[in-house]
Amino acid sequence: MQIQGDMIIGRRSVRGAAGVVHAVDPARHATLEPGFGLASSAELETACTLAEQAFDSYRALPLERRAAFLETIAARILDLGPALIERAGLESGLPQARLEGERMRTVNQLRLFAKVVRDGHFLAATLDSALPERTPPRPDLRMRKIPLGPVAVFGASNFPLAFSVAGGDTASSLAAGCPVVVKAHNAHLGTSELVARAVQQAAIDCDMPEGVFSMLIGEGRSIGTALVAHPAIKAVGFTGSRQGGLALMRTAAARPEPIPVYAEMSSVNPFFLLPNALEGKAAGLAQGFVDSLTLGVGQFCTNPGLVVGLEGEAFNAFSVAAAEALQLKTAGTMLTPGIHKAYVEAVEARSAVPGVQLLARGAAADAEGPACAAQPALYGCDAATFLATPALEEEIFGPAAVMVRCRDEAELLAVAAHVEGQLTATVHATAADGALATSLLPLLERKAGRILFNGFPTGVEVSHAMVHGGPFPATSDSRTTSVGATAIDRFLRPVCYQAVPSELLPEALRDDNPLGLARVVDGVLKTAG
């Protein structure tokens, strides 16, 4: 499949008419061909109108057809073969093994949501029988969830496949019954076109309504704002910076009809080391921490950027071991020149914060090395400095972390209570740390969407129980997740049917239960059959 520099609008490939933009190879800081046409306002209007026109017909399709569509997208992505991995590597600087794993994560997400659709549990079918003899009488009441409408999805810079054109936001939107208009990330335009063509082909193969999927290319601020402001769009999925997420939230709130923005934005993912967990294990834990910190050049949203422990011999041993391990890590290619520039500036700013010490830097790239290479960095400070310095809570997107020394357990708990909302919080503890862990856990429940014990946060499983979300500013809505089966709930709303004639009821709510769903009937969960 050839990359042509096109957008996908319904069943057509379109060369944008509002200018040309190129992807960049970050390892060489070199422009990649071909150029991609930018969407005009007319092309954006067409994509949104087609999505609106497709909505009712798409959501009315049998669940089996919707599930088969998701599985067909997965198959068409696999059909792209090595060409997809090669182009994604050129545009991101990510290694082949990482991208091959990400491709399978993307495929598995689509397959998971196909299963979610077939199961039908996401409909939350609920029936309350009429009670005409009761005082007051109760009418026949039935409830199910329906899709919100067309969704605008923004591709993420750090996951060119799994959080991009056919990533989790797109998969969960389509699973919910919502057409999707994707704004491709300009860091990986060729990758986005390849995947968009795969989705388009799947839509054709499955005879989906024309506007079920489109992908636009454009400058982020202008086209992103216009897309979120369009009246056809009813929800937004976004993964990116806090600044970008807040801008979309403001646009969505200012519409005549405000809409929800599900934005994953920033997180430093605190990493708590309780004292007994370090006894005899400081070196191993330090190596694991540094490996997690530098994985993917620190460009994971679950990157552990804040380490918290009690000062003393064990924590000092961990600090020394972490510094030694970090010094052996070489500079790696960041995703874009802009991300690299922001990382360098953030590291320089952190080095200038009073009370903060630079503990270690990774090995610098040599003169012949990649153009956008980031040296890992490890800093240290005491808890009083951290608590008094808001800048130390800010995420540095890249392989940098701050280690915070606490005088006692009360100060450690104060740090936990102080931090902003997070995607993850990690605790390393043994049974001997039980009392402190018992005090810490309720604080972390208020702060994070996922709490890990004795592990590392950079792996995010795609499953039914996973939560990839958290309180602001980790996300814009702490009640949701962008990874896992319940991500579908973001794009649904409940509708109650009161005394609706049986022949007009949706299948999920009919007495004979033709879909074979597990349903709540008069407050009791009843399985099919």
Short mmCIF file of C-alpha atoms in Angstrom, two decimals:
data_model
loop_
_atom_site.label_atom_id
_atom_site.label_comp_id
_atom_site.label_asym_id
_atom_site.label_seq_id
_atom_site.Cartn_x
_atom_site.Cartn_y
_atom_site.Cartn_z
CA MET A 1 0.00 0.00 0.00
CA GLN A 2 1.54 3.29 -1.12
CA ILE A 3 1.70 6.43 1.00
CA GLN A 4 0.28 9.23 -1.12
CA GLY A 5 0.02 12.18 1.27
CA ASP A 6 -3.79 11.93 1.44
CA MET A 7 -6.49 12.27 4.03
CA ILE A 8 -9.35 9.81 4.24
CA ILE A 9 -12.86 11.26 4.13
CA GLY A 10 -15.43 8.50 4.14
CA ARG A 11 -14.69 6.28 1.14
CA ARG A 12 -12.53 8.84 -0.65
CA SER A 13 -8.85 9.63 -0.51
CA VAL A 14 -8.48 13.41 -0.53
CA ARG A 15 -5.49 15.64 -1.08
CA GLY A 16 -5.91 18.51 1.37
CA ALA A 17 -6.20 21.91 -0.26
CA ALA A 18 -4.95 24.20 2.54
CA GLY A 19 -1.18 23.75 2.27
CA VAL A 20 1.40 20.98 2.69
CA VAL A 21 3.17 19.53 5.73
CA HIS A 22 5.87 16.85 6.02
CA ALA A 23 6.68 14.28 8.68
CA VAL A 24 10.23 14.36 10.08
CA ASP A 25 12.74 11.61 10.81
CA PRO A 26 13.83 12.63 14.35
CA ALA A 27 17.00 10.53 14.28
CA ARG A 28 18.34 12.52 11.31
CA HIS A 29 16.20 15.65 11.73
CA ALA A 30 15.34 15.12 8.07
CA THR A 31 12.13 15.79 6.15
CA LEU A 32 10.27 12.72 4.93
CA GLU A 33 8.34 12.40 1.70
CA PRO A 34 5.67 12.67 0.55
CA GLY A 35 4.16 15.97 1.59
CA PHE A 36 0.65 15.80 3.05
CA GLY A 37 -2.13 18.18 2.10
CA LEU A 38 -3.76 20.07 4.96
CA ALA A 39 -7.51 19.97 5.41
CA SER A 40 -9.49 23.02 4.40
CA SER A 41 -12.59 24.12 6.29
CA ALA A 42 -14.68 22.60 3.49
CA GLU A 43 -12.99 19.21 3.87
CA LEU A 44 -13.47 19.28 7.63
CA GLU A 45 -17.13 20.13 7.07
CA THR A 46 -17.52 17.18 4.71
CA ALA A 47 -15.96 14.72 7.16
CA CYS A 48 -18.13 15.90 10.05
CA THR A 49 -21.30 15.95 7.97
CA LEU A 50 -20.68 12.43 6.71
CA ALA A 51 -20.13 11.26 10.29
CA GLU A 52 -23.39 12.85 11.38
CA GLN A 53 -25.24 11.26 8.47
CA ALA A 54 -23.76 7.85 9.28
CA PHE A 55 -24.58 7.92 12.98
CA ASP A 56 -28.14 6.57 13.10
CA SER A 57 -27.56 3.86 10.49
CA TYR A 58 -24.28 2.76 12.10
CA ARG A 59 -25.61 2.58 15.65
CA ALA A 60 -28.64 0.61 14.43
CA LEU A 61 -26.55 -2.17 12.90
CA PRO A 62 -26.68 -5.58 14.61
CA LEU A 63 -24.01 -5.96 17.28
CA GLU A 64 -22.45 -8.82 15.35
CA ARG A 65 -21.79 -6.58 12.34
CA ARG A 66 -20.25 -3.91 14.55
CA ALA A 67 -17.99 -6.52 16.18
CA ALA A 68 -17.00 -7.99 12.82
CA PHE A 69 -16.06 -4.49 11.62
CA LEU A 70 -13.65 -4.07 14.54
CA GLU A 71 -12.10 -7.46 13.85
CA THR A 72 -11.76 -6.64 10.17
CA ILE A 73 -9.90 -3.42 11.02
CA ALA A 74 -7.47 -5.51 13.07
CA ALA A 75 -6.96 -7.88 10.15
CA ARG A 76 -6.39 -5.06 7.66
CA ILE A 77 -3.78 -3.49 9.95
CA LEU A 78 -1.93 -6.80 10.08
CA ASP A 79 -2.18 -6.99 6.28
CA LEU A 80 -0.01 -3.84 6.07
CA GLY A 81 2.94 -6.00 7.10
CA PRO A 82 6.51 -4.68 7.41
CA ALA A 83 5.73 -1.44 5.54
CA LEU A 84 3.80 -0.12 8.54
CA ILE A 85 6.61 -0.85 10.99
CA GLU A 86 9.23 0.61 8.67
CA ARG A 87 7.38 3.88 8.20
CA ALA A 88 6.49 4.18 11.90
CA GLY A 89 10.15 3.67 12.77
CA LEU A 90 11.25 6.40 10.39
CA GLU A 91 8.74 8.87 11.78
CA SER A 92 9.18 8.13 15.50
CA GLY A 93 12.70 6.84 16.04
CA LEU A 94 11.20 3.91 17.94
CA PRO A 95 12.84 0.49 17.51
CA GLN A 96 11.28 -2.29 15.47
CA ALA A 97 10.52 -4.57 18.43
CA ARG A 98 8.69 -1.78 20.27
CA LEU A 99 6.59 -0.97 17.22
CA GLU A 100 5.78 -4.61 16.50
CA GLY A 101 4.57 -4.95 20.08
CA GLU A 102 2.53 -1.77 19.74
CA ARG A 103 0.94 -3.05 16.54
CA MET A 104 -0.24 -6.17 18.35
CA ARG A 105 -1.51 -4.04 21.23
CA THR A 106 -3.54 -2.07 18.68
CA VAL A 107 -4.90 -5.25 17.11
CA ASN A 108 -5.69 -6.78 20.50
CA GLN A 109 -7.57 -3.64 21.58
CA LEU A 110 -9.79 -3.92 18.53
CA ARG A 111 -10.39 -7.60 19.19
CA LEU A 112 -11.18 -6.93 22.86
CA PHE A 113 -13.80 -4.36 21.92
CA ALA A 114 -15.29 -6.78 19.39
CA LYS A 115 -15.83 -9.16 22.28
CA VAL A 116 -17.27 -6.35 24.43
CA VAL A 117 -19.76 -5.54 21.66
CA ARG A 118 -20.81 -9.17 21.23
CA ASP A 119 -21.30 -9.63 24.98
CA GLY A 120 -23.65 -6.65 25.05
CA HIS A 121 -23.00 -5.93 28.74
CA PHE A 122 -22.04 -2.36 27.81
CA LEU A 123 -25.72 -1.69 27.02
CA ALA A 124 -26.53 -2.05 30.75
CA ALA A 125 -30.01 -3.33 29.88
CA THR A 126 -32.30 -2.81 32.91
CA LEU A 127 -36.02 -3.52 33.27
CA ASP A 128 -38.39 -2.44 36.04
CA SER A 129 -41.83 -4.04 35.71
CA ALA A 130 -45.00 -1.99 35.95
CA LEU A 131 -46.65 -2.00 39.40
CA PRO A 132 -50.16 -0.64 38.72
CA GLU A 133 -51.52 -1.66 42.14
CA ARG A 134 -48.79 0.11 44.08
CA THR A 135 -49.34 3.51 45.66
CA PRO A 136 -48.23 5.45 43.80
CA PRO A 137 -48.33 3.20 40.71
CA ARG A 138 -45.06 2.46 38.90
CA PRO A 139 -45.06 2.47 35.10
CA ASP A 140 -43.10 0.01 32.99
CA LEU A 141 -39.53 1.35 32.87
CA ARG A 142 -36.66 0.08 30.77
CA MET A 143 -33.15 1.49 30.32
CA ARG A 144 -30.25 0.94 27.99
CA LYS A 145 -27.18 2.93 26.96
CA ILE A 146 -26.89 4.43 23.48
CA PRO A 147 -23.93 6.08 21.73
CA LEU A 148 -23.39 9.83 22.06
CA GLY A 149 -22.75 10.56 18.39
CA PRO A 150 -19.69 11.28 16.22
CA VAL A 151 -16.43 11.45 18.16
CA ALA A 152 -13.32 13.52 17.39
CA VAL A 153 -10.14 11.56 18.14
CA PHE A 154 -6.67 13.11 18.36
CA GLY A 155 -3.67 10.93 17.59
CA ALA A 156 -0.94 10.92 20.26
CA SER A 157 2.72 11.64 19.60
CA ASN A 158 4.17 8.85 21.73
CA PHE A 159 2.12 5.90 20.42
CA PRO A 160 1.89 6.12 16.61
CA LEU A 161 -0.33 3.02 16.56
CA ALA A 162 -1.95 2.20 19.92
CA PHE A 163 -3.10 5.75 20.74
CA SER A 164 -3.49 7.02 17.23
CA VAL A 165 -5.68 6.53 14.16
CA ALA A 166 -7.00 3.08 15.13
CA GLY A 167 -5.97 3.21 18.78
CA GLY A 168 -7.99 2.88 21.95
CA ASP A 169 -10.12 6.01 21.53
CA THR A 170 -11.12 5.03 17.99
CA ALA A 171 -11.73 1.39 18.91
CA SER A 172 -13.91 2.24 21.91
CA SER A 173 -15.84 4.90 19.98
CA LEU A 174 -16.61 2.56 17.10
CA ALA A 175 -17.51 -0.19 19.58
CA ALA A 176 -19.98 2.16 21.27
CA GLY A 177 -21.64 2.87 17.92
CA CYS A 178 -20.07 6.28 17.28
CA PRO A 179 -18.59 7.31 13.92
CA VAL A 180 -15.07 8.74 14.26
CA VAL A 181 -13.25 11.71 12.76
CA VAL A 182 -9.52 11.44 13.55
CA LYS A 183 -7.11 14.33 13.57
CA ALA A 184 -3.79 12.66 12.64
CA HIS A 185 -0.72 13.66 14.62
CA ASN A 186 1.75 15.49 12.39
CA ALA A 187 4.65 13.51 13.86
CA HIS A 188 3.63 10.33 12.06
CA LEU A 189 1.63 11.24 8.99
CA GLY A 190 2.68 8.33 6.79
CA THR A 191 1.90 5.83 9.52
CA SER A 192 -1.47 7.49 10.02
CA GLU A 193 -2.33 7.30 6.33
CA LEU A 194 -1.46 3.61 6.15
CA VAL A 195 -3.64 2.79 9.15
CA ALA A 196 -6.46 5.06 7.95
CA ARG A 197 -6.52 3.25 4.63
CA ALA A 198 -6.73 -0.05 6.51
CA VAL A 199 -9.75 1.23 8.47
CA GLN A 200 -11.31 2.59 5.30
CA GLN A 201 -10.87 -0.75 3.54
CA ALA A 202 -12.41 -2.57 6.51
CA ALA A 203 -15.41 -0.21 6.35
CA ILE A 204 -15.84 -1.01 2.66
CA ASP A 205 -15.38 -4.75 3.22
CA CYS A 206 -18.03 -4.70 5.97
CA ASP A 207 -20.43 -2.40 4.07
CA MET A 208 -20.38 0.24 6.78
CA PRO A 209 -22.06 3.64 6.28
CA GLU A 210 -19.74 5.95 4.35
CA GLY A 211 -19.08 8.44 7.13
CA VAL A 212 -18.26 5.91 9.85
CA PHE A 213 -14.57 6.91 9.68
CA SER A 214 -12.53 9.82 8.37
CA MET A 215 -9.01 11.08 9.02
CA LEU A 216 -7.98 14.70 8.65
CA ILE A 217 -4.54 16.33 8.54
CA GLY A 218 -3.91 19.87 9.67
CA GLU A 219 -2.16 22.22 12.03
CA GLY A 220 -3.10 21.17 15.54
CA ARG A 221 -4.52 24.39 16.92
CA SER A 222 -6.57 25.46 13.93
CA ILE A 223 -8.04 22.18 12.76
CA GLY A 224 -8.28 20.79 16.29
CA THR A 225 -10.30 23.76 17.48
CA ALA A 226 -12.54 23.68 14.41
CA LEU A 227 -13.13 19.95 14.79
CA VAL A 228 -14.11 20.16 18.46
CA ALA A 229 -16.32 23.18 17.74
CA HIS A 230 -18.24 21.49 14.92
CA PRO A 231 -21.87 20.84 15.96
CA ALA A 232 -21.82 17.29 14.57
CA ILE A 233 -19.12 16.24 17.06
CA LYS A 234 -20.54 14.99 20.37
CA ALA A 235 -17.41 13.91 22.30
CA VAL A 236 -13.62 14.12 22.12
CA GLY A 237 -10.82 11.63 22.83
CA PHE A 238 -7.37 13.15 23.35
CA THR A 239 -3.95 12.02 24.59
CA GLY A 240 -1.28 14.69 24.83
CA SER A 241 -0.04 17.69 26.77
CA ARG A 242 -1.90 19.47 29.55
CA GLN A 243 -1.82 22.64 27.48
CA GLY A 244 -3.40 20.92 24.49
CA GLY A 245 -6.03 19.13 26.55
CA LEU A 246 -7.05 22.30 28.38
CA ALA A 247 -7.39 24.17 25.09
CA LEU A 248 -9.77 21.52 23.74
CA MET A 249 -11.75 21.55 26.99
CA ARG A 250 -12.20 25.31 26.71
CA THR A 251 -13.38 25.00 23.12
CA ALA A 252 -15.83 22.21 24.00
CA ALA A 253 -17.22 24.14 26.98
CA ALA A 254 -17.74 27.31 24.92
CA ARG A 255 -19.95 25.63 22.31
CA PRO A 256 -23.68 26.36 22.26
CA GLU A 257 -23.97 22.65 23.10
CA PRO A 258 -21.00 21.79 25.38
CA ILE A 259 -19.59 18.30 24.91
CA PRO A 260 -17.35 16.05 27.01
CA VAL A 261 -13.60 15.98 26.37
CA TYR A 262 -11.86 12.85 27.59
CA ALA A 263 -8.28 14.08 27.76
CA GLU A 264 -5.30 12.22 29.13
CA MET A 265 -2.76 14.94 29.89
CA SER A 266 0.05 14.85 32.47
CA SER A 267 1.28 12.62 35.27
CA VAL A 268 4.54 12.16 37.20
CA ASN A 269 3.44 8.75 38.55
CA PRO A 270 4.91 8.79 42.09
CA PHE A 271 6.99 5.81 43.12
CA PHE A 272 6.98 5.22 46.90
CA LEU A 273 9.76 3.18 48.50
CA LEU A 274 8.82 2.03 52.01
CA PRO A 275 11.82 1.31 54.22
CA ASN A 276 11.66 -2.45 54.63
CA ALA A 277 11.26 -2.99 50.87
CA LEU A 278 14.75 -1.55 50.38
CA GLU A 279 16.52 -3.80 52.86
CA GLY A 280 18.95 -5.89 50.84
CA LYS A 281 17.16 -5.01 47.60
CA ALA A 282 18.20 -1.42 46.89
CA ALA A 283 20.39 -2.25 43.89
CA GLY A 284 17.81 -4.44 42.17
CA LEU A 285 15.00 -1.98 42.76
CA ALA A 286 17.17 0.86 41.51
CA GLN A 287 17.94 -0.98 38.28
CA GLY A 288 14.27 -1.75 37.73
CA PHE A 289 13.33 1.85 38.39
CA VAL A 290 15.92 3.22 35.95
CA ASP A 291 14.86 0.72 33.29
CA SER A 292 11.26 1.86 33.72
CA LEU A 293 12.24 5.55 33.72
CA THR A 294 14.20 5.30 30.48
CA LEU A 295 11.95 2.85 28.63
CA GLY A 296 11.03 4.38 25.28
CA VAL A 297 13.31 7.33 26.12
CA GLY A 298 10.97 8.16 28.98
CA GLN A 299 8.12 8.98 26.61
CA PHE A 300 5.47 6.86 28.29
CA CYS A 301 2.59 8.58 30.07
CA THR A 302 3.19 6.18 32.98
CA ASN A 303 6.88 7.07 33.26
CA PRO A 304 7.88 7.12 37.00
CA GLY A 305 9.04 10.72 37.35
CA LEU A 306 8.88 11.09 41.14
CA VAL A 307 10.52 8.81 43.73
CA VAL A 308 9.61 9.21 47.41
CA GLY A 309 11.31 7.53 50.36
CA LEU A 310 12.51 7.93 53.94
CA GLU A 311 16.01 9.35 54.27
CA GLY A 312 18.53 6.96 55.75
CA GLU A 313 21.03 4.30 54.82
CA ALA A 314 18.66 2.19 52.71
CA PHE A 315 17.33 5.12 50.69
CA ASN A 316 20.86 6.44 50.21
CA ALA A 317 21.92 3.05 48.88
CA PHE A 318 19.01 3.14 46.44
CA SER A 319 19.94 6.66 45.32
CA VAL A 320 23.57 5.70 44.67
CA ALA A 321 22.56 2.54 42.78
CA ALA A 322 20.01 4.46 40.70
CA ALA A 323 22.57 7.12 39.82
CA GLU A 324 25.09 4.48 38.76
CA ALA A 325 22.52 2.63 36.67
CA LEU A 326 21.35 5.85 35.01
CA GLN A 327 24.89 6.88 34.06
CA LEU A 328 25.09 3.72 31.93
CA LYS A 329 21.98 4.62 29.94
CA THR A 330 22.79 6.20 26.59
CA ALA A 331 20.92 9.11 25.06
CA GLY A 332 18.01 7.93 22.92
CA THR A 333 16.09 9.48 20.05
CA MET A 334 12.99 11.40 21.08
CA LEU A 335 9.85 11.37 18.99
CA THR A 336 10.08 14.84 17.44
CA PRO A 337 12.47 17.80 17.38
CA GLY A 338 9.86 19.80 19.30
CA ILE A 339 9.61 17.21 22.08
CA HIS A 340 13.41 17.06 22.29
CA LYS A 341 13.69 20.85 22.55
CA ALA A 342 11.06 20.93 25.31
CA TYR A 343 12.90 18.18 27.21
CA VAL A 344 16.24 19.97 27.05
CA GLU A 345 14.66 23.20 28.26
CA ALA A 346 12.80 21.45 31.10
CA VAL A 347 15.95 19.67 32.31
CA GLU A 348 17.89 22.93 32.30
CA ALA A 349 15.11 24.64 34.26
CA ARG A 350 15.00 21.86 36.85
CA SER A 351 18.74 22.05 37.34
CA ALA A 352 18.32 25.72 38.29
CA VAL A 353 15.68 25.14 41.02
CA PRO A 354 17.06 26.08 44.46
CA GLY A 355 17.40 23.07 46.73
CA VAL A 356 17.50 20.56 43.87
CA GLN A 357 20.67 18.56 43.21
CA LEU A 358 21.60 16.83 39.97
CA LEU A 359 22.43 13.26 41.00
CA ALA A 360 23.30 11.76 37.62
CA ARG A 361 23.09 12.16 33.86
CA GLY A 362 23.04 9.42 31.28
CA ALA A 363 25.70 9.10 28.62
CA ALA A 364 25.58 11.78 25.95
CA ALA A 365 25.20 10.90 22.29
CA ASP A 366 28.39 11.12 20.29
CA ALA A 367 28.82 13.51 17.38
CA GLU A 368 27.56 10.88 14.93
CA GLY A 369 24.58 9.96 17.09
CA PRO A 370 20.90 10.78 16.59
CA ALA A 371 19.87 14.39 16.19
CA CYS A 372 17.14 14.40 18.87
CA ALA A 373 18.93 12.44 21.58
CA ALA A 374 17.84 12.92 25.19
CA GLN A 375 20.23 12.31 28.07
CA PRO A 376 18.47 10.77 31.08
CA ALA A 377 18.60 12.89 34.24
CA LEU A 378 18.09 12.15 37.93
CA TYR A 379 17.60 14.86 40.57
CA GLY A 380 17.24 14.89 44.32
CA CYS A 381 15.73 17.18 46.95
CA ASP A 382 14.24 17.03 50.42
CA ALA A 383 10.51 16.92 51.04
CA ALA A 384 10.38 20.50 52.30
CA THR A 385 11.77 21.74 48.98
CA PHE A 386 9.35 19.59 47.01
CA LEU A 387 6.32 20.73 49.02
CA ALA A 388 7.30 24.38 48.61
CA THR A 389 8.11 24.24 44.88
CA PRO A 390 5.16 23.71 42.50
CA ALA A 391 7.50 23.44 39.50
CA LEU A 392 8.81 20.12 40.83
CA GLU A 393 5.37 18.58 40.32
CA GLU A 394 5.37 19.40 36.61
CA GLU A 395 5.86 16.48 34.27
CA ILE A 396 9.05 16.41 32.23
CA PHE A 397 8.14 14.38 29.16
CA GLY A 398 11.26 12.25 28.84
CA PRO A 399 13.73 10.22 30.95
CA ALA A 400 13.99 12.51 33.98
CA ALA A 401 12.95 12.02 37.60
CA VAL A 402 13.20 13.65 41.01
CA MET A 403 13.97 11.70 44.18
CA VAL A 404 12.38 13.17 47.32
CA ARG A 405 13.89 12.47 50.76
CA CYS A 406 11.40 12.51 53.64
CA ARG A 407 12.46 12.94 57.28
CA ASP A 408 9.79 10.62 58.65
CA GLU A 409 6.57 8.79 57.82
CA ALA A 410 4.45 11.87 58.45
CA GLU A 411 6.37 13.80 55.83
CA LEU A 412 6.09 10.94 53.34
CA LEU A 413 2.32 10.92 53.83
CA ALA A 414 2.29 14.69 53.42
CA VAL A 415 4.00 14.34 50.04
CA ALA A 416 1.43 11.73 49.01
CA ALA A 417 -1.41 14.03 50.07
CA HIS A 418 0.17 16.97 48.24
CA VAL A 419 0.72 15.56 44.75
CA GLU A 420 -1.74 16.24 41.94
CA GLY A 421 -3.91 13.65 40.26
CA GLN A 422 -1.96 10.83 38.63
CA LEU A 423 -2.41 7.97 36.20
CA THR A 424 -0.45 5.63 38.48
CA ALA A 425 1.06 5.41 41.95
CA THR A 426 3.53 2.68 42.80
CA VAL A 427 4.39 1.33 46.26
CA HIS A 428 7.24 -0.99 47.11
CA ALA A 429 6.60 -2.57 50.50
CA THR A 430 6.90 -5.75 52.52
CA ALA A 431 4.65 -7.13 55.24
CA ALA A 432 6.83 -5.28 57.75
CA ASP A 433 5.75 -2.00 56.09
CA GLY A 434 2.09 -2.84 56.64
CA ALA A 435 1.22 0.01 58.99
CA LEU A 436 2.69 2.69 56.73
CA ALA A 437 1.21 1.06 53.63
CA THR A 438 -2.20 1.00 55.31
CA SER A 439 -1.99 4.76 55.90
CA LEU A 440 -0.65 5.45 52.42
CA LEU A 441 -3.16 3.46 50.37
CA PRO A 442 -6.26 5.63 51.04
CA LEU A 443 -4.30 8.73 50.05
CA LEU A 444 -3.25 7.11 46.79
CA GLU A 445 -6.80 6.01 46.03
CA ARG A 446 -7.73 9.70 46.00
CA LYS A 447 -4.80 10.58 43.75
CA ALA A 448 -4.41 7.86 41.11
CA GLY A 449 -6.34 5.71 38.67
CA ARG A 450 -4.07 2.68 39.10
CA ILE A 451 -2.15 1.65 42.23
CA LEU A 452 0.68 -0.85 41.88
CA PHE A 453 2.51 -2.75 44.59
CA ASN A 454 6.02 -4.08 44.06
CA GLY A 455 6.09 -3.46 40.33
CA PHE A 456 6.81 -0.79 37.72
CA PRO A 457 4.14 1.38 36.10
CA THR A 458 5.22 1.49 32.46
CA GLY A 459 3.28 -1.62 31.41
CA VAL A 460 -0.44 -0.98 30.76
CA GLU A 461 -2.41 -4.17 30.10
CA VAL A 462 -5.39 -3.97 27.74
CA SER A 463 -8.05 -5.84 29.71
CA HIS A 464 -11.40 -5.61 31.42
CA ALA A 465 -10.06 -4.45 34.80
CA MET A 466 -7.47 -1.91 33.60
CA VAL A 467 -7.87 1.76 34.49
CA HIS A 468 -5.74 4.24 32.58
CA GLY A 469 -7.10 7.45 34.01
CA GLY A 470 -7.10 9.45 37.19
CA PRO A 471 -7.95 12.78 38.81
CA PHE A 472 -7.06 16.06 37.12
CA PRO A 473 -4.55 16.85 35.66
CA ALA A 474 -3.87 13.22 34.76
CA THR A 475 -7.16 13.33 32.89
CA SER A 476 -10.07 15.69 32.40
CA ASP A 477 -12.56 13.23 33.91
CA SER A 478 -11.49 10.99 36.78
CA ARG A 479 -14.51 8.72 36.29
CA THR A 480 -13.20 7.24 33.06
CA THR A 481 -10.39 5.22 31.53
CA SER A 482 -8.83 5.40 28.06
CA VAL A 483 -7.54 1.80 28.16
CA GLY A 484 -9.51 -1.36 28.83
CA ALA A 485 -13.04 -2.56 28.20
CA THR A 486 -14.77 0.17 30.23
CA ALA A 487 -13.28 2.85 27.94
CA ILE A 488 -16.46 2.31 25.90
CA ASP A 489 -18.51 3.94 28.67
CA ARG A 490 -17.11 7.38 27.77
CA PHE A 491 -19.10 7.42 24.55
CA LEU A 492 -22.45 6.17 25.85
CA ARG A 493 -25.40 7.72 27.68
CA PRO A 494 -28.44 6.12 29.34
CA VAL A 495 -31.95 6.38 27.92
CA CYS A 496 -35.07 5.32 29.83
CA TYR A 497 -38.13 3.99 27.94
CA GLN A 498 -41.36 4.48 29.90
CA ALA A 499 -44.44 2.53 28.84
CA VAL A 500 -43.11 2.25 25.28
CA PRO A 501 -45.14 -0.24 23.17
CA SER A 502 -43.36 -3.57 22.93
CA GLU A 503 -43.11 -3.44 19.14
CA LEU A 504 -41.16 -0.17 19.40
CA LEU A 505 -38.72 -1.25 22.09
CA PRO A 506 -35.08 -1.84 21.15
CA GLU A 507 -34.12 -5.51 21.06
CA ALA A 508 -32.02 -5.20 24.22
CA LEU A 509 -35.15 -4.37 26.23
CA ARG A 510 -37.78 -6.67 24.74
CA ASP A 511 -39.42 -9.26 26.96
CA ASP A 512 -38.19 -12.16 24.82
CA ASN A 513 -34.58 -10.90 25.06
CA PRO A 514 -33.66 -11.73 21.43
CA LEU A 515 -30.03 -10.65 21.96
CA GLY A 516 -29.61 -13.13 24.81
CA LEU A 517 -28.26 -10.46 27.18
CA ALA A 518 -27.67 -10.66 30.89
CA ARG A 519 -30.06 -8.02 32.24
CA VAL A 520 -31.13 -6.50 35.55
CA VAL A 521 -34.86 -7.23 35.93
CA ASP A 522 -36.64 -5.75 38.93
CA GLY A 523 -33.30 -5.33 40.65
CA VAL A 524 -32.10 -8.90 40.05
CA LEU A 525 -29.35 -9.82 37.59
CA LYS A 526 -30.71 -12.44 35.22
CA THR A 527 -28.58 -14.27 32.70
CA ALA A 528 -29.76 -15.17 29.22
CA GLY A 529 -32.07 -18.13 28.95
#
